[in-house]
Tab-separated table of C-alpha atoms and ligand atoms in Angstrom:
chain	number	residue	atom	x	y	z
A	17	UNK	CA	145.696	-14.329	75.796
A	18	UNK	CA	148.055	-16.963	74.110
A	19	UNK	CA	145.773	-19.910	72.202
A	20	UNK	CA	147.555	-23.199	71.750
A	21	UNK	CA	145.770	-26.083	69.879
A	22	UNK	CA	146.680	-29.625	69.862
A	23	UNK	CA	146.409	-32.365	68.329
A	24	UNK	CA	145.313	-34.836	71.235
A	25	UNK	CA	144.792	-34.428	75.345
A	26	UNK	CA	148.522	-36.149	75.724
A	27	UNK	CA	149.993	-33.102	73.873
A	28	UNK	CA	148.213	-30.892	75.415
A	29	UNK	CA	149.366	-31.930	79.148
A	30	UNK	CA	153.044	-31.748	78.090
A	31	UNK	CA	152.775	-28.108	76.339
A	32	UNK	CA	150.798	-27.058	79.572
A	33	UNK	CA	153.074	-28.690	81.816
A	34	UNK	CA	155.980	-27.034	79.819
A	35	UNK	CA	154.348	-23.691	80.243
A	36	UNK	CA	153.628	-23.814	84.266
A	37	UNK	CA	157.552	-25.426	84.945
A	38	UNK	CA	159.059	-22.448	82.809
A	39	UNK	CA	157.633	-20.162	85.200
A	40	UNK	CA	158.436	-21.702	88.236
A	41	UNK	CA	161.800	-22.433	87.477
A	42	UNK	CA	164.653	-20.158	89.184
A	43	UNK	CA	162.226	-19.117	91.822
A	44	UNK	CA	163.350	-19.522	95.179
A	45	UNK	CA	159.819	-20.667	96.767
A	46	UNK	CA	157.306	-20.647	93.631
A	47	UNK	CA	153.612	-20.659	94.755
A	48	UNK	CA	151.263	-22.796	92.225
A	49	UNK	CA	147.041	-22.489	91.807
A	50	UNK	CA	145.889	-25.925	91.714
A	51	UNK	CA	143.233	-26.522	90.078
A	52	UNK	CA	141.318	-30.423	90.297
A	53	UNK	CA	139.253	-31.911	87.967
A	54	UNK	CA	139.881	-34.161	85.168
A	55	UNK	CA	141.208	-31.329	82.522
A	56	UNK	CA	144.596	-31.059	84.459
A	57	UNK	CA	145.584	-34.538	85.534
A	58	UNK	CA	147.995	-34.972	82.198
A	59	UNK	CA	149.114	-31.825	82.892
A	60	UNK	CA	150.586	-32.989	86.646
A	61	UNK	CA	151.638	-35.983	85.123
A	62	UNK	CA	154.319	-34.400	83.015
A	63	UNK	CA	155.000	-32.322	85.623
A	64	UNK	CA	156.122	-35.113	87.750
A	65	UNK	CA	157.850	-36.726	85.117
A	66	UNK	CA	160.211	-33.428	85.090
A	67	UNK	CA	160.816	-33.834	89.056
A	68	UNK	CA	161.390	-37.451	88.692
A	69	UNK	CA	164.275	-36.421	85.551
A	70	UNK	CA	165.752	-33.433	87.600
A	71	UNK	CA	164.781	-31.283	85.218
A	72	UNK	CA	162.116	-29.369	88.406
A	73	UNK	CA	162.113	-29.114	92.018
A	74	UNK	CA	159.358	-28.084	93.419
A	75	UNK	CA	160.398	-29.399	97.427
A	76	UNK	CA	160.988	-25.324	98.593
A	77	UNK	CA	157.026	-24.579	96.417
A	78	UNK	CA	153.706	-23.950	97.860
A	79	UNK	CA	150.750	-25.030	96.218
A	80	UNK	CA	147.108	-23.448	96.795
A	81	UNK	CA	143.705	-25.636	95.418
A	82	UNK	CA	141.736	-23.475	93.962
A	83	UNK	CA	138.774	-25.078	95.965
A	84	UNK	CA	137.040	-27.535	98.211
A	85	UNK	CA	133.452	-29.146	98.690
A	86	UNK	CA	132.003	-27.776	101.843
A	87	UNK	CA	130.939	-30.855	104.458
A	88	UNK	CA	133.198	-32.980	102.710
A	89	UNK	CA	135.476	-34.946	105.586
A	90	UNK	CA	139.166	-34.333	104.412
A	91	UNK	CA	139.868	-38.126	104.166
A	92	UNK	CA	136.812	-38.617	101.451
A	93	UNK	CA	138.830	-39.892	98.666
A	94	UNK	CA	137.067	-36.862	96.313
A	95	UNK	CA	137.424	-34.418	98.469
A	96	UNK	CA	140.102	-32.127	97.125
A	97	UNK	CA	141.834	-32.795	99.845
A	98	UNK	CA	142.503	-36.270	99.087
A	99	UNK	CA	142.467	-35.818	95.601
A	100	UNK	CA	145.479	-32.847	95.541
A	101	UNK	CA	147.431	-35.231	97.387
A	102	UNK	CA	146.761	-37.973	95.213
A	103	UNK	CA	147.525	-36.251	91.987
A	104	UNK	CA	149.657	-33.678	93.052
A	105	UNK	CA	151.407	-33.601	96.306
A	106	UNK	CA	153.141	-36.687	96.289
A	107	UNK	CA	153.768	-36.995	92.625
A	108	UNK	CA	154.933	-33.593	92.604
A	109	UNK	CA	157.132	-34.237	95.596
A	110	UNK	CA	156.352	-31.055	97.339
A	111	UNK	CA	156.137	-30.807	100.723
A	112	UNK	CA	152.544	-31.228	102.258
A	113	UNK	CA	152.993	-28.837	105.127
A	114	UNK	CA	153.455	-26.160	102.104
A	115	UNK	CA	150.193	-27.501	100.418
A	116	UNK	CA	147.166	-25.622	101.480
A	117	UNK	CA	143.269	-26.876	100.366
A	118	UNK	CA	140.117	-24.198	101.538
A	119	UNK	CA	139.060	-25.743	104.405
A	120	UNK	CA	135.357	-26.572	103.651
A	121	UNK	CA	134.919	-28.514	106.808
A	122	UNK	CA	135.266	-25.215	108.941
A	123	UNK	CA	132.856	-23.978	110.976
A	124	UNK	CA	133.304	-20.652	110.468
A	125	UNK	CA	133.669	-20.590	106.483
A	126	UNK	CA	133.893	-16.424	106.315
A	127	UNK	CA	137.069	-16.902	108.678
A	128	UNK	CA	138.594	-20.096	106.752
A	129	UNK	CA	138.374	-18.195	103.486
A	130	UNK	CA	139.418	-14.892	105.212
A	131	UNK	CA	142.802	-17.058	106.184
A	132	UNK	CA	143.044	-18.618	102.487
A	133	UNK	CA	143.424	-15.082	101.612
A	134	UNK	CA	145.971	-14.069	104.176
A	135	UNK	CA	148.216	-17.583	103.178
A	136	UNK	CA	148.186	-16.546	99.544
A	137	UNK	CA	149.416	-13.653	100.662
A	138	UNK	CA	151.858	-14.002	103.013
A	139	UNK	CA	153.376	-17.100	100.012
A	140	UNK	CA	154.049	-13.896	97.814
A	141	UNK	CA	150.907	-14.310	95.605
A	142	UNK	CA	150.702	-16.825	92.940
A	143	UNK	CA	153.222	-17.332	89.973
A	144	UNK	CA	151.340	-19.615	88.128
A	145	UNK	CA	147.722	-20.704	88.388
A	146	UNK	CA	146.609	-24.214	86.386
A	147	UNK	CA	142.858	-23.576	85.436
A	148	UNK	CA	139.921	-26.110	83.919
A	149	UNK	CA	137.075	-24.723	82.949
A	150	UNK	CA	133.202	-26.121	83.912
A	151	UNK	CA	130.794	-26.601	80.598
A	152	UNK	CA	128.762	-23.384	82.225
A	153	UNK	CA	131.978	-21.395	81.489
A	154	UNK	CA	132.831	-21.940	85.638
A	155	UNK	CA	136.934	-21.564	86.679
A	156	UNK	CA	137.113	-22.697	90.032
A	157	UNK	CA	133.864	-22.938	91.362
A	158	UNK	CA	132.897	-19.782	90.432
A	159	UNK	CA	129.226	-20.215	88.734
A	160	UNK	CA	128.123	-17.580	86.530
A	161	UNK	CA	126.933	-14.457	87.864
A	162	UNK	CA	129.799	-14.756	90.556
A	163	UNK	CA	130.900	-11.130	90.723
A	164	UNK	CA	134.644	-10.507	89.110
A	165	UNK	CA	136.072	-8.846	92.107
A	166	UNK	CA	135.063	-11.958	94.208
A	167	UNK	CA	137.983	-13.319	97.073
A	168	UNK	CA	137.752	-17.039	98.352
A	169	UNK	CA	133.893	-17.491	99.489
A	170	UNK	CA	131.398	-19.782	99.855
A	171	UNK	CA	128.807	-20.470	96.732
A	172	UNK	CA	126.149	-23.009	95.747
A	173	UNK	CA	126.755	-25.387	93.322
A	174	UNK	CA	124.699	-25.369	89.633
A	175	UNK	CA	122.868	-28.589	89.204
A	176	UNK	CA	125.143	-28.882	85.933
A	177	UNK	CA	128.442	-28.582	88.070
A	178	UNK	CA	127.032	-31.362	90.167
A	179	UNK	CA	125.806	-33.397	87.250
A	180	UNK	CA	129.319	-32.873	85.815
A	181	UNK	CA	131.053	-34.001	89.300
A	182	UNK	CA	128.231	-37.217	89.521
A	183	UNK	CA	131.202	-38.931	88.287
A	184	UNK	CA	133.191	-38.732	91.344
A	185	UNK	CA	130.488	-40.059	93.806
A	186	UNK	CA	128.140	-43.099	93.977
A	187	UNK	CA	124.694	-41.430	93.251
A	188	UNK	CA	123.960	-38.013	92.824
A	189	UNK	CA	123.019	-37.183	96.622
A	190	UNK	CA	126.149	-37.693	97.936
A	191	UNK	CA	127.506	-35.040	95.761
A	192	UNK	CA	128.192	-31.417	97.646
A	193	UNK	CA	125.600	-28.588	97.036
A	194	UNK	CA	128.424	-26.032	98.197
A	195	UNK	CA	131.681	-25.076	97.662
A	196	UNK	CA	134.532	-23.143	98.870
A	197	UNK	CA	136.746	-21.668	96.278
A	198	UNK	CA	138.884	-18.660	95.236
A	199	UNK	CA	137.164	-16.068	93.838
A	200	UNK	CA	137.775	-14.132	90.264
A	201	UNK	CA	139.590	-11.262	91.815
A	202	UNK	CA	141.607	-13.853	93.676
A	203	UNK	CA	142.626	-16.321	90.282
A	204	UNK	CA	142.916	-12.565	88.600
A	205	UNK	CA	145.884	-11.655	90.549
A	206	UNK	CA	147.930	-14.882	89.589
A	207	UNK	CA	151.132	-13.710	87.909
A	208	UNK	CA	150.346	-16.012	84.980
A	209	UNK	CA	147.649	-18.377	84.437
A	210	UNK	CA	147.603	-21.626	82.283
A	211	UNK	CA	143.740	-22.925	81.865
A	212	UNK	CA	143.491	-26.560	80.051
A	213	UNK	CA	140.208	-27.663	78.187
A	214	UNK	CA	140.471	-31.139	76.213
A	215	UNK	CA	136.705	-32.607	74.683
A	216	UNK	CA	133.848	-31.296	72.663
A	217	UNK	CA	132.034	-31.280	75.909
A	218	UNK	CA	133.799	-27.805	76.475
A	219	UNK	CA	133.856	-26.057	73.156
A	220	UNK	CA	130.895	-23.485	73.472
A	221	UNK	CA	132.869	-22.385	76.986
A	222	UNK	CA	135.969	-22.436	75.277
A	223	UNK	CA	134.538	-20.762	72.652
A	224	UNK	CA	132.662	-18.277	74.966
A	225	UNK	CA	135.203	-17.347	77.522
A	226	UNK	CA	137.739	-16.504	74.137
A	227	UNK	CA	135.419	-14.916	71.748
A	228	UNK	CA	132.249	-14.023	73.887
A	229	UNK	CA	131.654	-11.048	75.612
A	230	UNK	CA	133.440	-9.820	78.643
A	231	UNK	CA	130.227	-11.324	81.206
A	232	UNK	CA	129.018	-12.642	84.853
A	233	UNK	CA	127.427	-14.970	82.944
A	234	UNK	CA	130.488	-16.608	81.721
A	235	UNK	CA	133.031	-16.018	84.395
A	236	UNK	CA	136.025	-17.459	82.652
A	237	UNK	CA	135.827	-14.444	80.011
A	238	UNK	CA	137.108	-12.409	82.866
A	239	UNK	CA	140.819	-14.039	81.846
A	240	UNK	CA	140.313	-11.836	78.572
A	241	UNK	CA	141.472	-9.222	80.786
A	242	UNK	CA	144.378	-11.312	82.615
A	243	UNK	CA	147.758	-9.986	81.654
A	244	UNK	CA	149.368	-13.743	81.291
A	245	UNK	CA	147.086	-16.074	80.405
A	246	UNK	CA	147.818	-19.177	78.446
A	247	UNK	CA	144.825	-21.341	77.152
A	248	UNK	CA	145.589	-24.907	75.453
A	249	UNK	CA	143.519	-27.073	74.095
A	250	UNK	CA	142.871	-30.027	72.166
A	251	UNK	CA	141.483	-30.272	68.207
A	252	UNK	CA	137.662	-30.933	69.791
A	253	UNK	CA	137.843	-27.854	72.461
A	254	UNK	CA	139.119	-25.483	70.255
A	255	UNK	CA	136.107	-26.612	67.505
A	256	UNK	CA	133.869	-23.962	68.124
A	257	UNK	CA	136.224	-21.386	67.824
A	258	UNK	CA	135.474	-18.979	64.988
A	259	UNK	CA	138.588	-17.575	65.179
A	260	UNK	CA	140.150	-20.880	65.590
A	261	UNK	CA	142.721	-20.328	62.012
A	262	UNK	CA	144.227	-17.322	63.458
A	263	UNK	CA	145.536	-19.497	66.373
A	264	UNK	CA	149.034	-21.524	66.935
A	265	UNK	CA	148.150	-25.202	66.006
A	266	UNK	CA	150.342	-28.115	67.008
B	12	F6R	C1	138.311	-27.712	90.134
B	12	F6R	C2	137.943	-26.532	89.393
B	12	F6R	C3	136.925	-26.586	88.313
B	12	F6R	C4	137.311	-27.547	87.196
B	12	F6R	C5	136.202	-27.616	86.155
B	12	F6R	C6	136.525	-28.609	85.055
B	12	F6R	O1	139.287	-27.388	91.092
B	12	F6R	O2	138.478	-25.510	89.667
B	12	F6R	O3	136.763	-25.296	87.772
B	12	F6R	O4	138.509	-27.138	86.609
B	12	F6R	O5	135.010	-28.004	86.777
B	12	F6R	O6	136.522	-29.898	85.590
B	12	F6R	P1	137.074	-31.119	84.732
B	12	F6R	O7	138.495	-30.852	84.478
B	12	F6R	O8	136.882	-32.316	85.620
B	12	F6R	O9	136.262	-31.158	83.489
């Protein structure tokens, strides 16, 4: 696990960004994880400054969310749906036909993330996964006490996940109670993984996931075991870190 601290959420969108474009560069079709969220909007941002430079294409990649609200219509402007196309698609200038979101709307949820699975698949697997992380130590919408060798499923949303999301919706009803998302097992076979945490809102899971025990009950310390995994963060994430002087500052 590589540690990067910087000294401000800008920075950290351009090191991150600089990280996931390395890898996808000189790939014929790359495949990207997408994850939503606030923590990776910078982080897109610089990315789509490099496509609008030259400097990446990314019209021949395919892009996978990491997840989707279940019962949320597609054209809801949070659903992640909307929101990947937003802040990703058509900055990114990739081609929507090779952008894929879970569909939470299916009926048959067991077969929609059965054929999440198969798509990842038949892409070539991912190259490069872009992670947040959830104060309860959640990547994707895996809650703790998800198993580790979970595939894309359906799970219940923590009252803390949807207090965190509030922010997206009106009032606090009209926020999902379930989710579709990739499971552990699925974001543990990305080829290389780049999570971004920015706030002191997210130090004790920062904190957690790098220094805590290997546990369900934080399920991002599974990336302890990930053989690429690049974590950056800002001056406030990283300030629970004990090991924090050992790290690569900015
Ligand atoms: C969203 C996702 C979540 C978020 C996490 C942090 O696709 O996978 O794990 O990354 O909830 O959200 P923000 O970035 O909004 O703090």
């Amino acid at each position: 696990m590589e540690v990067v601290i910087c000294r401000d959420a800008a920075q950290v969108g351009i090191v991150a960004a600089e990280k996931v474009a390395d890898r996808l560069r000189g790939r014929a079709n790359p495949v990207i994880g997408l994850a939503t969220g606030s923590s990776p909007l910078d982080l897109y941002a610089h990315l789509a400054k490099l496509v609008d430079d030259g400097a990446l294409d990314l019209s021949q990649a395919y892009g996978f969310a990491l997840d989707e609200y279940v019962g949320l219509a597609h054209e809801h402007p949070e659903s992640y749906h909307a929101v990947i196309h937003r802040t990703v698609t058509e900055p990114l200038r990739m081609n929507p036909a090779r952008v894929r979101v879970p569909n939470g709307m299916a009926a048959d949820l067991v077969g929609a993330a059965q054929q999440y699975e198969e798509a990842i698949r038949a892409a070539g697997g991912v190259d490069v996964q872009v992670l947040g992380i959830g104060s309860n130590g959640h990547i994707g919408f895996n809650e703790p006490f998800t198993s580790f060798g979970s595939r894309t499923h359906r799970v219940p949303l923590t009252e803390q996940t949807r207090n965190d999301n509030a922010r997206f919706f009106d009032s606090m009803d009209q926020v999902p109670t379930h989710a579709l998302t990739q499971g552990l097992g699925t974001i543990m076979d990305s080829r290389t993984a780049v999570l971004v945490a920015t706030g002191e809102h997210k130090a004790d899971a920062v904190a957690a996931m790098i220094e805590g025990p290997v546990a369900i009950a934080m399920p991002a310390s599974i990336l302890q075991f990930h053989p690429d995994v690049h974590v950056v963060l800002d001056e406030a994430a990283a300030a629970k870190l004990a090991s924090r002087d050992h790290f690569h500052k900015l």
